[in-house]
PDB file of C-alpha atoms in Angstrom:
ATOM      1  CA  MET Q  17       0.000   0.000   0.000  1.00 62.00           C
ATOM      2  CA  TYR Q  18       2.735   2.467   0.962  1.00 65.00           C
ATOM      3  CA  ARG Q  19       4.708   1.660  -2.203  1.00 74.00           C
ATOM      4  CA  SER Q  20       1.683   2.300  -4.414  1.00 82.00           C
ATOM      5  CA  ARG Q  21       1.107   5.631  -2.641  1.00 84.00           C
ATOM      6  CA  GLY Q  22       4.767   6.471  -3.151  1.00 83.00           C
ATOM      7  CA  ILE Q  23       4.510   5.736  -6.867  1.00 85.00           C
ATOM      8  CA  VAL Q  24       1.362   7.867  -7.199  1.00 90.00           C
ATOM      9  CA  SER Q  25       3.079  10.699  -5.321  1.00 88.00           C
ATOM     10  CA  MET Q  26       6.093  10.523  -7.641  1.00 88.00           C
ATOM     11  CA  LEU Q  27       3.903  10.528 -10.743  1.00 91.00           C
ATOM     12  CA  LEU Q  28       2.124  13.620  -9.404  1.00 93.00           C
ATOM     13  CA  ALA Q  29       5.494  15.258  -8.703  1.00 91.00           C
ATOM     14  CA  VAL Q  30       6.738  14.480 -12.214  1.00 92.00           C
ATOM     15  CA  PHE Q  31       3.588  15.985 -13.742  1.00 95.00           C
ATOM     16  CA  LEU Q  32       3.851  19.133 -11.620  1.00 94.00           C
ATOM     17  CA  TYR Q  33       7.544  19.516 -12.491  1.00 93.00           C
ATOM     18  CA  ALA Q  34       6.609  19.219 -16.171  1.00 93.00           C
ATOM     19  CA  VAL Q  35       4.035  22.005 -15.725  1.00 95.00           C
ATOM     20  CA  LEU Q  36       6.697  24.080 -13.940  1.00 94.00           C
ATOM     21  CA  ASN Q  37       9.149  23.569 -16.789  1.00 94.00           C
ATOM     22  CA  ALA Q  38       6.549  24.515 -19.402  1.00 94.00           C
ATOM     23  CA  LEU Q  39       5.706  27.696 -17.481  1.00 95.00           C
ATOM     24  CA  ALA Q  40       9.413  28.539 -17.190  1.00 94.00           C
ATOM     25  CA  LYS Q  41       9.886  28.100 -20.947  1.00 93.00           C
ATOM     26  CA  HIS Q  42       6.866  30.281 -21.676  1.00 94.00           C
ATOM     27  CA  LEU Q  43       7.842  33.055 -19.255  1.00 95.00           C
ATOM     28  CA  ALA Q  44      11.510  33.101 -20.294  1.00 92.00           C
ATOM     29  CA  ALA Q  45      10.415  34.387 -23.697  1.00 91.00           C
ATOM     30  CA  ASP Q  46       9.167  37.660 -22.127  1.00 93.00           C
ATOM     31  CA  TYR Q  47      10.993  38.090 -18.822  1.00 94.00           C
ATOM     32  CA  PRO Q  48      14.623  37.886 -17.645  1.00 94.00           C
ATOM     33  CA  LEU Q  49      15.627  34.497 -16.289  1.00 93.00           C
ATOM     34  CA  ALA Q  50      16.685  36.040 -12.976  1.00 93.00           C
ATOM     35  CA  GLU Q  51      13.189  37.427 -12.486  1.00 95.00           C
ATOM     36  CA  VAL Q  52      11.508  34.159 -13.456  1.00 95.00           C
ATOM     37  CA  THR Q  53      13.805  32.277 -11.093  1.00 95.00           C
ATOM     38  CA  PHE Q  54      13.122  34.704  -8.241  1.00 95.00           C
ATOM     39  CA  PHE Q  55       9.356  34.319  -8.454  1.00 95.00           C
ATOM     40  CA  ARG Q  56       9.671  30.557  -8.843  1.00 94.00           C
ATOM     41  CA  ASN Q  57      11.513  30.407  -5.508  1.00 94.00           C
ATOM     42  CA  ALA Q  58       9.641  33.171  -3.694  1.00 94.00           C
ATOM     43  CA  PHE Q  59       6.223  31.617  -4.186  1.00 94.00           C
ATOM     44  CA  ALA Q  60       7.615  28.149  -3.468  1.00 92.00           C
ATOM     45  CA  LEU Q  61       8.295  29.404   0.059  1.00 92.00           C
ATOM     46  CA  LEU Q  62       4.560  29.057   0.801  1.00 91.00           C
ATOM     47  CA  PRO Q  63       4.341  25.260   0.336  1.00 89.00           C
ATOM     48  CA  ALA Q  64       7.848  24.913   1.811  1.00 89.00           C
ATOM     49  CA  THR Q  65       6.669  26.675   4.961  1.00 90.00           C
ATOM     50  CA  ALA Q  66       3.599  24.423   5.065  1.00 88.00           C
ATOM     51  CA  MET Q  67       5.884  21.379   4.834  1.00 85.00           C
ATOM     52  CA  LEU Q  68       7.988  22.801   7.651  1.00 87.00           C
ATOM     53  CA  ALA Q  69       4.944  23.318   9.882  1.00 86.00           C
ATOM     54  CA  ARG Q  70       3.794  19.768   9.258  1.00 83.00           C
ATOM     55  CA  ALA Q  71       7.250  18.429  10.124  1.00 79.00           C
ATOM     56  CA  GLY Q  72       7.391  20.105  13.528  1.00 79.00           C
ATOM     57  CA  GLY Q  73       7.654  23.824  12.985  1.00 81.00           C
ATOM     58  CA  TRP Q  74      10.617  26.158  13.209  1.00 83.00           C
ATOM     59  CA  ARG Q  75      12.626  23.799  15.394  1.00 84.00           C
ATOM     60  CA  SER Q  76      13.153  21.737  12.242  1.00 82.00           C
ATOM     61  CA  LEU Q  77      15.411  24.552  10.999  1.00 86.00           C
ATOM     62  CA  ARG Q  78      18.021  23.942  13.659  1.00 87.00           C
ATOM     63  CA  THR Q  79      21.235  23.029  11.907  1.00 86.00           C
ATOM     64  CA  GLU Q  80      24.983  23.054  12.336  1.00 85.00           C
ATOM     65  CA  HIS Q  81      25.546  23.099   8.592  1.00 88.00           C
ATOM     66  CA  LEU Q  82      24.182  26.468   7.478  1.00 90.00           C
ATOM     67  CA  GLY Q  83      27.158  26.926   5.145  1.00 91.00           C
ATOM     68  CA  GLY Q  84      26.404  23.574   3.523  1.00 90.00           C
ATOM     69  CA  HIS Q  85      22.806  24.634   2.923  1.00 92.00           C
ATOM     70  CA  PHE Q  86      24.000  27.883   1.365  1.00 94.00           C
ATOM     71  CA  TRP Q  87      26.383  26.031  -0.970  1.00 93.00           C
ATOM     72  CA  ARG Q  88      23.668  23.545  -1.948  1.00 91.00           C
ATOM     73  CA  ALA Q  89      21.332  26.491  -2.711  1.00 93.00           C
ATOM     74  CA  ALA Q  90      23.979  28.339  -4.745  1.00 95.00           C
ATOM     75  CA  ILE Q  91      24.838  25.377  -6.953  1.00 94.00           C
ATOM     76  CA  GLY Q  92      21.201  24.288  -7.159  1.00 92.00           C
ATOM     77  CA  LEU Q  93      20.177  27.786  -8.216  1.00 94.00           C
ATOM     78  CA  THR Q  94      22.896  27.738 -10.883  1.00 95.00           C
ATOM     79  CA  SER Q  95      21.505  24.472 -12.197  1.00 94.00           C
ATOM     80  CA  MET Q  96      17.972  25.888 -12.160  1.00 94.00           C
ATOM     81  CA  VAL Q  97      18.921  28.969 -14.169  1.00 94.00           C
ATOM     82  CA  LEU Q  98      20.839  26.879 -16.706  1.00 95.00           C
ATOM     83  CA  LEU Q  99      17.952  24.435 -16.993  1.00 93.00           C
ATOM     84  CA  PHE Q 100      15.419  27.228 -17.585  1.00 93.00           C
ATOM     85  CA  LEU Q 101      17.774  28.726 -20.165  1.00 94.00           C
ATOM     86  CA  SER Q 102      18.054  25.374 -21.953  1.00 93.00           C
ATOM     87  CA  TYR Q 103      14.233  25.222 -22.166  1.00 93.00           C
ATOM     88  CA  HIS Q 104      14.316  28.655 -23.770  1.00 91.00           C
ATOM     89  CA  LEU Q 105      17.032  27.719 -26.271  1.00 91.00           C
ATOM     90  CA  MET Q 106      15.806  24.302 -27.406  1.00 90.00           C
ATOM     91  CA  PRO Q 107      12.694  22.087 -27.509  1.00 90.00           C
ATOM     92  CA  MET Q 108      11.539  20.875 -24.104  1.00 91.00           C
ATOM     93  CA  ALA Q 109      11.952  17.186 -24.893  1.00 91.00           C
ATOM     94  CA  ASP Q 110      15.555  17.723 -26.055  1.00 90.00           C
ATOM     95  CA  ALA Q 111      16.406  19.649 -22.876  1.00 91.00           C
ATOM     96  CA  VAL Q 112      14.748  17.054 -20.636  1.00 92.00           C
ATOM     97  CA  ALA Q 113      16.538  14.228 -22.458  1.00 91.00           C
ATOM     98  CA  LEU Q 114      19.883  15.928 -21.786  1.00 91.00           C
ATOM     99  CA  SER Q 115      18.935  16.435 -18.136  1.00 91.00           C
ATOM    100  CA  PHE Q 116      18.807  12.652 -17.736  1.00 89.00           C
ATOM    101  CA  SER Q 117      22.602  12.659 -17.954  1.00 89.00           C
ATOM    102  CA  ALA Q 118      22.830  14.069 -14.403  1.00 88.00           C
ATOM    103  CA  PRO Q 119      23.109  10.626 -12.718  1.00 84.00           C
ATOM    104  CA  LEU Q 120      25.964   9.805 -15.107  1.00 87.00           C
ATOM    105  CA  PHE Q 121      27.864  12.941 -14.085  1.00 89.00           C
ATOM    106  CA  LEU Q 122      27.018  12.180 -10.465  1.00 86.00           C
ATOM    107  CA  THR Q 123      28.569   8.724 -10.684  1.00 84.00           C
ATOM    108  CA  ALA Q 124      31.669   9.977 -12.522  1.00 86.00           C
ATOM    109  CA  LEU Q 125      32.217  12.971 -10.221  1.00 85.00           C
ATOM    110  CA  SER Q 126      31.734  10.964  -7.031  1.00 81.00           C
ATOM    111  CA  VAL Q 127      35.207   9.474  -7.553  1.00 81.00           C
ATOM    112  CA  PRO Q 128      37.341  12.669  -7.523  1.00 82.00           C
ATOM    113  CA  VAL Q 129      34.976  14.781  -5.379  1.00 77.00           C
ATOM    114  CA  LEU Q 130      33.737  12.324  -2.754  1.00 74.00           C
ATOM    115  CA  GLY Q 131      36.516   9.753  -2.983  1.00 76.00           C
ATOM    116  CA  GLU Q 132      34.095   6.932  -3.690  1.00 75.00           C
ATOM    117  CA  ARG Q 133      34.918   3.766  -5.559  1.00 78.00           C
ATOM    118  CA  VAL Q 134      33.051   2.957  -8.749  1.00 77.00           C
ATOM    119  CA  GLY Q 135      33.385  -0.536 -10.145  1.00 80.00           C
ATOM    120  CA  PRO Q 136      33.606  -1.588 -13.800  1.00 83.00           C
ATOM    121  CA  TYR Q 137      29.878  -2.346 -13.977  1.00 80.00           C
ATOM    122  CA  ARG Q 138      28.895   1.235 -13.201  1.00 80.00           C
ATOM    123  CA  TRP Q 139      31.703   2.700 -15.321  1.00 84.00           C
ATOM    124  CA  GLY Q 140      30.350   0.648 -18.217  1.00 87.00           C
ATOM    125  CA  ALA Q 141      26.852   2.014 -17.611  1.00 84.00           C
ATOM    126  CA  VAL Q 142      28.260   5.568 -17.513  1.00 87.00           C
ATOM    127  CA  ALA Q 143      30.083   5.012 -20.822  1.00 89.00           C
ATOM    128  CA  VAL Q 144      26.886   3.715 -22.434  1.00 88.00           C
ATOM    129  CA  GLY Q 145      24.970   6.679 -21.045  1.00 88.00           C
ATOM    130  CA  PHE Q 146      27.397   9.224 -22.445  1.00 88.00           C
ATOM    131  CA  ALA Q 147      27.153   7.465 -25.805  1.00 90.00           C
ATOM    132  CA  GLY Q 148      23.428   8.154 -25.577  1.00 89.00           C
ATOM    133  CA  VAL Q 149      24.174  11.822 -24.898  1.00 89.00           C
ATOM    134  CA  LEU Q 150      26.268  11.936 -28.077  1.00 85.00           C
ATOM    135  CA  VAL Q 151      23.358  10.421 -29.983  1.00 86.00           C
ATOM    136  CA  ILE Q 152      21.123  13.227 -28.689  1.00 86.00           C
ATOM    137  CA  VAL Q 153      23.435  16.164 -29.453  1.00 82.00           C
ATOM    138  CA  GLN Q 154      25.029  14.726 -32.646  1.00 74.00           C
ATOM    139  CA  PRO Q 155      28.206  16.833 -32.349  1.00 68.00           C
ATOM    140  CA  GLY Q 156      29.439  15.838 -35.792  1.00 59.00           C
ATOM    141  CA  SER Q 157      26.425  17.359 -37.532  1.00 54.00           C
ATOM    142  CA  GLY Q 158      26.536  20.777 -35.936  1.00 54.00           C
ATOM    143  CA  MET Q 159      23.902  19.904 -33.331  1.00 51.00           C
ATOM    144  CA  LEU Q 160      26.237  20.704 -30.414  1.00 61.00           C
ATOM    145  CA  ASN Q 161      24.802  24.208 -30.177  1.00 80.00           C
ATOM    146  CA  THR Q 162      24.457  26.631 -27.320  1.00 84.00           C
ATOM    147  CA  GLY Q 163      21.262  24.989 -26.071  1.00 86.00           C
ATOM    148  CA  ALA Q 164      22.916  21.564 -25.821  1.00 88.00           C
ATOM    149  CA  LEU Q 165      25.953  22.983 -24.026  1.00 90.00           C
ATOM    150  CA  VAL Q 166      23.722  24.838 -21.565  1.00 93.00           C
ATOM    151  CA  GLY Q 167      21.638  21.708 -20.982  1.00 92.00           C
ATOM    152  CA  LEU Q 168      24.717  19.600 -20.260  1.00 93.00           C
ATOM    153  CA  SER Q 169      26.082  22.312 -17.962  1.00 94.00           C
ATOM    154  CA  ALA Q 170      22.783  22.232 -16.058  1.00 94.00           C
ATOM    155  CA  ALA Q 171      23.155  18.472 -15.632  1.00 93.00           C
ATOM    156  CA  VAL Q 172      26.708  18.864 -14.292  1.00 94.00           C
ATOM    157  CA  ALA Q 173      25.604  21.581 -11.861  1.00 94.00           C
ATOM    158  CA  TYR Q 174      22.725  19.400 -10.699  1.00 91.00           C
ATOM    159  CA  ALA Q 175      25.126  16.506 -10.085  1.00 89.00           C
ATOM    160  CA  PHE Q 176      27.160  18.777  -7.784  1.00 92.00           C
ATOM    161  CA  ALA Q 177      23.927  19.854  -6.063  1.00 89.00           C
ATOM    162  CA  MET Q 178      22.989  16.210  -5.496  1.00 84.00           C
ATOM    163  CA  MET Q 179      26.398  15.517  -3.970  1.00 86.00           C
ATOM    164  CA  ALA Q 180      25.862  18.439  -1.605  1.00 87.00           C
ATOM    165  CA  MET Q 181      22.392  17.147  -0.801  1.00 82.00           C
ATOM    166  CA  ARG Q 182      23.787  13.689  -0.127  1.00 79.00           C
ATOM    167  CA  GLN Q 183      26.286  15.072   2.355  1.00 82.00           C
ATOM    168  CA  LEU Q 184      23.600  17.157   4.073  1.00 84.00           C
ATOM    169  CA  GLY Q 185      21.290  14.154   4.152  1.00 77.00           C
ATOM    170  CA  ARG Q 186      23.568  12.441   6.655  1.00 81.00           C
ATOM    171  CA  THR Q 187      22.428  14.846   9.377  1.00 85.00           C
ATOM    172  CA  GLU Q 188      19.591  16.977   7.977  1.00 84.00           C
ATOM    173  CA  ALA Q 189      15.916  16.123   7.511  1.00 83.00           C
ATOM    174  CA  PRO Q 190      14.615  16.475   3.908  1.00 83.00           C
ATOM    175  CA  VAL Q 191      12.195  19.256   4.873  1.00 86.00           C
ATOM    176  CA  THR Q 192      15.094  21.222   6.409  1.00 88.00           C
ATOM    177  CA  THR Q 193      17.097  20.993   3.193  1.00 87.00           C
ATOM    178  CA  VAL Q 194      14.079  21.936   1.060  1.00 88.00           C
ATOM    179  CA  PHE Q 195      13.269  25.005   3.154  1.00 91.00           C
ATOM    180  CA  TYR Q 196      16.816  26.330   3.304  1.00 92.00           C
ATOM    181  CA  PHE Q 197      17.259  25.730  -0.421  1.00 92.00           C
ATOM    182  CA  THR Q 198      14.079  27.666  -1.216  1.00 93.00           C
ATOM    183  CA  ALA Q 199      14.879  30.512   1.177  1.00 94.00           C
ATOM    184  CA  PHE Q 200      18.506  30.941   0.118  1.00 95.00           C
ATOM    185  CA  SER Q 201      17.603  30.627  -3.580  1.00 94.00           C
ATOM    186  CA  THR Q 202      15.016  33.374  -3.177  1.00 95.00           C
ATOM    187  CA  LEU Q 203      17.565  35.687  -1.553  1.00 95.00           C
ATOM    188  CA  LEU Q 204      20.300  34.920  -4.082  1.00 95.00           C
ATOM    189  CA  SER Q 205      18.054  35.398  -7.106  1.00 94.00           C
ATOM    190  CA  ALA Q 206      16.747  38.670  -5.631  1.00 95.00           C
ATOM    191  CA  VAL Q 207      20.257  40.164  -5.856  1.00 94.00           C
ATOM    192  CA  ALA Q 208      19.977  40.429  -9.641  1.00 92.00           C
ATOM    193  CA  LEU Q 209      16.464  41.928  -9.712  1.00 93.00           C
ATOM    194  CA  PRO Q 210      17.482  45.633  -9.621  1.00 93.00           C
ATOM    195  CA  PHE Q 211      19.562  45.095 -12.772  1.00 93.00           C
ATOM    196  CA  VAL Q 212      17.060  43.106 -14.861  1.00 93.00           C
ATOM    197  CA  TRP Q 213      13.617  43.956 -13.503  1.00 93.00           C
ATOM    198  CA  THR Q 214      10.778  43.997 -16.003  1.00 93.00           C
ATOM    199  CA  MET Q 215       7.357  44.906 -14.636  1.00 94.00           C
ATOM    200  CA  PRO Q 216       5.175  41.832 -15.168  1.00 93.00           C
ATOM    201  CA  THR Q 217       1.688  42.072 -16.534  1.00 94.00           C
ATOM    202  CA  ALA Q 218      -1.169  40.706 -14.453  1.00 95.00           C
ATOM    203  CA  GLU Q 219      -1.075  37.520 -16.519  1.00 95.00           C
ATOM    204  CA  GLY Q 220       2.700  37.241 -16.234  1.00 94.00           C
ATOM    205  CA  PHE Q 221       2.601  37.731 -12.474  1.00 95.00           C
ATOM    206  CA  ALA Q 222      -0.140  35.101 -12.135  1.00 96.00           C
ATOM    207  CA  LEU Q 223       1.859  32.606 -14.180  1.00 96.00           C
ATOM    208  CA  MET Q 224       5.020  33.235 -12.154  1.00 95.00           C
ATOM    209  CA  ALA Q 225       3.058  32.789  -8.935  1.00 95.00           C
ATOM    210  CA  ALA Q 226       1.589  29.567 -10.294  1.00 95.00           C
ATOM    211  CA  MET Q 227       5.071  28.384 -11.246  1.00 94.00           C
ATOM    212  CA  GLY Q 228       6.308  28.832  -7.688  1.00 92.00           C
ATOM    213  CA  LEU Q 229       3.292  27.155  -6.116  1.00 93.00           C
ATOM    214  CA  VAL Q 230       3.446  24.265  -8.585  1.00 94.00           C
ATOM    215  CA  GLY Q 231       7.178  23.869  -7.923  1.00 90.00           C
ATOM    216  CA  GLY Q 232       6.610  23.819  -4.180  1.00 87.00           C
ATOM    217  CA  GLY Q 233       3.836  21.269  -4.587  1.00 88.00           C
ATOM    218  CA  ALA Q 234       6.089  19.113  -6.739  1.00 89.00           C
ATOM    219  CA  GLN Q 235       8.772  19.201  -4.038  1.00 83.00           C
ATOM    220  CA  TYR Q 236       6.201  18.110  -1.468  1.00 84.00           C
ATOM    221  CA  PHE Q 237       5.010  15.122  -3.496  1.00 87.00           C
ATOM    222  CA  ALA Q 238       8.570  14.105  -4.404  1.00 84.00           C
ATOM    223  CA  THR Q 239       9.622  14.244  -0.744  1.00 79.00           C
ATOM    224  CA  ARG Q 240       6.519  12.270   0.231  1.00 80.00           C
ATOM    225  CA  ALA Q 241       7.223   9.672  -2.458  1.00 83.00           C
ATOM    226  CA  TYR Q 242      10.717   8.931  -1.170  1.00 77.00           C
ATOM    227  CA  ALA Q 243       9.343   8.728   2.382  1.00 75.00           C
ATOM    228  CA  LEU Q 244       6.734   6.142   1.377  1.00 80.00           C
ATOM    229  CA  ALA Q 245       8.795   3.834  -0.827  1.00 77.00           C
ATOM    230  CA  PRO Q 246      12.452   2.908  -1.516  1.00 74.00           C
ATOM    231  CA  ALA Q 247      14.386   4.930  -4.100  1.00 70.00           C
ATOM    232  CA  ALA Q 248      14.762   1.805  -6.240  1.00 69.00           C
ATOM    233  CA  VAL Q 249      10.973   1.696  -6.594  1.00 76.00           C
ATOM    234  CA  ILE Q 250      10.368   5.423  -6.986  1.00 79.00           C
ATOM    235  CA  SER Q 251      13.274   6.753  -9.059  1.00 77.00           C
ATOM    236  CA  PRO Q 252      12.472   5.063 -12.399  1.00 82.00           C
ATOM    237  CA  PHE Q 253       9.152   6.918 -12.558  1.00 85.00           C
ATOM    238  CA  ASN Q 254      11.076  10.183 -12.904  1.00 85.00           C
ATOM    239  CA  TYR Q 255      11.709   9.229 -16.512  1.00 87.00           C
ATOM    240  CA  ALA Q 256       8.008   9.703 -17.239  1.00 88.00           C
ATOM    241  CA  SER Q 257       8.921  13.387 -17.540  1.00 91.00           C
ATOM    242  CA  ILE Q 258      10.061  12.792 -21.130  1.00 90.00           C
ATOM    243  CA  LEU Q 259       6.476  11.886 -22.036  1.00 91.00           C
ATOM    244  CA  TRP Q 260       5.118  15.123 -20.588  1.00 93.00           C
ATOM    245  CA  ALA Q 261       7.922  17.108 -22.242  1.00 92.00           C
ATOM    246  CA  CYS Q 262       7.046  15.633 -25.627  1.00 92.00           C
ATOM    247  CA  LEU Q 263       3.327  16.304 -25.104  1.00 93.00           C
ATOM    248  CA  PHE Q 264       3.700  19.880 -23.826  1.00 94.00           C
ATOM    249  CA  GLY Q 265       6.326  20.707 -26.447  1.00 91.00           C
ATOM    250  CA  TRP Q 266       4.007  19.514 -29.207  1.00 93.00           C
ATOM    251  CA  LEU Q 267       0.843  21.154 -27.805  1.00 92.00           C
ATOM    252  CA  PHE Q 268       2.254  24.593 -27.002  1.00 93.00           C
ATOM    253  CA  TRP Q 269       5.251  25.070 -29.293  1.00 93.00           C
ATOM    254  CA  GLY Q 270       4.728  22.584 -32.119  1.00 91.00           C
ATOM    255  CA  ASP Q 271       7.984  20.807 -31.251  1.00 89.00           C
ATOM    256  CA  TRP Q 272       8.433  17.084 -31.588  1.00 87.00           C
ATOM    257  CA  PRO Q 273      11.753  15.416 -30.759  1.00 86.00           C
ATOM    258  CA  GLY Q 274      13.687  13.851 -33.590  1.00 86.00           C
ATOM    259  CA  THR Q 275      14.300  10.131 -33.761  1.00 90.00           C
ATOM    260  CA  HIS Q 276      17.892  10.635 -32.596  1.00 87.00           C
ATOM    261  CA  VAL Q 277      16.664  12.435 -29.452  1.00 89.00           C
ATOM    262  CA  LEU Q 278      14.255   9.637 -28.543  1.00 90.00           C
ATOM    263  CA  ALA Q 279      16.872   6.968 -29.269  1.00 92.00           C
ATOM    264  CA  GLY Q 280      19.528   8.782 -27.249  1.00 90.00           C
ATOM    265  CA  ALA Q 281      17.090   9.354 -24.372  1.00 91.00           C
ATOM    266  CA  ALA Q 282      16.289   5.629 -24.321  1.00 92.00           C
ATOM    267  CA  ILE Q 283      20.012   4.817 -24.055  1.00 92.00           C
ATOM    268  CA  VAL Q 284      20.585   7.367 -21.285  1.00 90.00           C
ATOM    269  CA  ILE Q 285      17.531   6.135 -19.361  1.00 90.00           C
ATOM    270  CA  ALA Q 286      18.668   2.515 -19.687  1.00 89.00           C
ATOM    271  CA  SER Q 287      22.130   3.380 -18.370  1.00 87.00           C
ATOM    272  CA  GLY Q 288      20.628   5.339 -15.482  1.00 84.00           C
ATOM    273  CA  LEU Q 289      18.445   2.383 -14.546  1.00 85.00           C
ATOM    274  CA  LEU Q 290      21.465   0.058 -14.698  1.00 82.00           C
ATOM    275  CA  ILE Q 291      23.344   2.323 -12.287  1.00 79.00           C
ATOM    276  CA  LEU Q 292      20.324   2.466  -9.994  1.00 78.00           C
ATOM    277  CA  ILE Q 293      19.925  -1.336  -9.991  1.00 77.00           C
ATOM    278  CA  ARG Q 294      23.615  -1.854  -9.290  1.00 73.00           C
ATOM    279  CA  GLU Q 295      23.670   0.663  -6.460  1.00 71.00           C
ATOM    280  CA  THR Q 296      20.506  -0.800  -4.951  1.00 70.00           C
ATOM    281  CA  ARG Q 297      22.097  -4.249  -4.906  1.00 71.00           C
ATOM    282  CA  ARG Q 298      25.288  -2.831  -3.436  1.00 67.00           C
ATOM    283  CA  ARG Q 299      23.311  -1.043  -0.757  1.00 63.00           C
ATOM    284  CA  ALA Q 300      21.475  -4.263   0.107  1.00 64.00           C
ATOM    285  CA  GLY Q 301      24.831  -6.050   0.312  1.00 62.00           C
ATOM    286  CA  THR Q 302      26.264  -3.333   2.531  1.00 54.00           C
ATOM    287  CA  GLU Q 303      23.331  -3.648   4.916  1.00 46.00           C
ATOM    288  CA  THR Q 304      24.005  -7.369   5.369  1.00 45.00           C
ATOM    289  CA  CYS Q 305      27.775  -7.367   5.014  1.00 44.00           C
ATOM    290  CA  ASP Q 306      29.996  -4.336   5.533  1.00 38.00           C
ATOM    291  CA  THR Q 307      32.635  -5.481   3.046  1.00 36.00           C
ATOM    292  CA  SER Q 308      31.124  -4.105  -0.151  1.00 33.00           C
ATOM    293  CA  PRO Q 309      33.903  -2.704  -2.402  1.00 33.00           C
ATOM    294  CA  GLU Q 310      31.713   0.127  -3.641  1.00 31.00           C
ATOM    295  CA  VAL Q 311      30.039   2.901  -1.707  1.00 30.00           C
ATOM    296  CA  SER Q 312      26.432   3.349  -2.673  1.00 32.00           C
ATOM    297  CA  HIS Q 313      25.097   6.796  -3.403  1.00 34.00           C
ATOM    298  CA  THR Q 314      21.627   6.133  -4.733  1.00 35.00           C
ATOM    299  CA  LEU Q 315      19.930   9.483  -5.126  1.00 40.00           C
ATOM    300  CA  PRO Q 316      16.708  10.795  -6.579  1.00 42.00           C
ATOM    301  CA  LEU Q 317      17.001  11.166 -10.331  1.00 44.00           C
ATOM    302  CA  SER Q 318      14.681  14.111 -10.544  1.00 45.00           C
ATOM    303  CA  ILE Q 319      16.572  16.694 -12.497  1.00 40.00           C
ATOM    304  CA  GLY Q 320      15.142  20.145 -12.827  1.00 40.00           C
ATOM    305  CA  ARG Q 321      12.471  18.969 -10.627  1.00 47.00           C
ATOM    306  CA  LYS Q 322      13.985  19.114  -7.171  1.00 47.00           C
ATOM    307  CA  HIS Q 323      14.942  22.654  -8.044  1.00 53.00           C
TER     308      HIS Q 323
END
């Protein structure tokens, strides 16, 4: 029962993140990214505060790692801005497909940054995944354009954010991390407002408010999903976002991903699932025997969504 509720919660989160991304793409055509990002975070403070109240109130904000929360917010905000920019520069489905490379960067970067050991199985999955990325961007045919580079940069930044989140997760409750991320991201994005401010219309303001509320709701359902069911059960449903990206891209912008994008996305998704399966097995082995040669770091795969 709890697993089925977790799956439903994740599917709701994925849908809400897809709506958020579509709103960001639409608004970025008329407003500066800094302004769009500010309102996305500012209005997300409302559901974040509601989550905090449900988790025990302001005492949940007690932390000895305020600097870690600030760093996680800074790198997460960087990833968010780059992701929104990639939606503006290229079709939604293409940008989402590239975002699936984040777990690959996470696995590769965990070796030099976190000092973890990655065995040949996972390195093989990473190699296959990056081959899928090459299929998507087709660098030999001039497809490695600004949008693709921005999308890949967003994935790298998100991988760093997930590493920061993993380190915080050793001592911090999820709701604490979510609230500090939202609060710090709001403050950081506000710094640029005096330089880029464009007075929003009533419709624009309503859409930016909706974007923040939808984003906060998506964070709630994603957090709830991982509380109700294991990551191995929940994480694969994140890949349903490619379906929503294709649908929204076609309905609102007349975009449909090329065959190479769909093929590359399938390869990247398969490699991500292989990494997840391997890490889940390693984690199970570590729980029963503390001699596992690899350190597990299974993390949510929701790119652009946990932002």
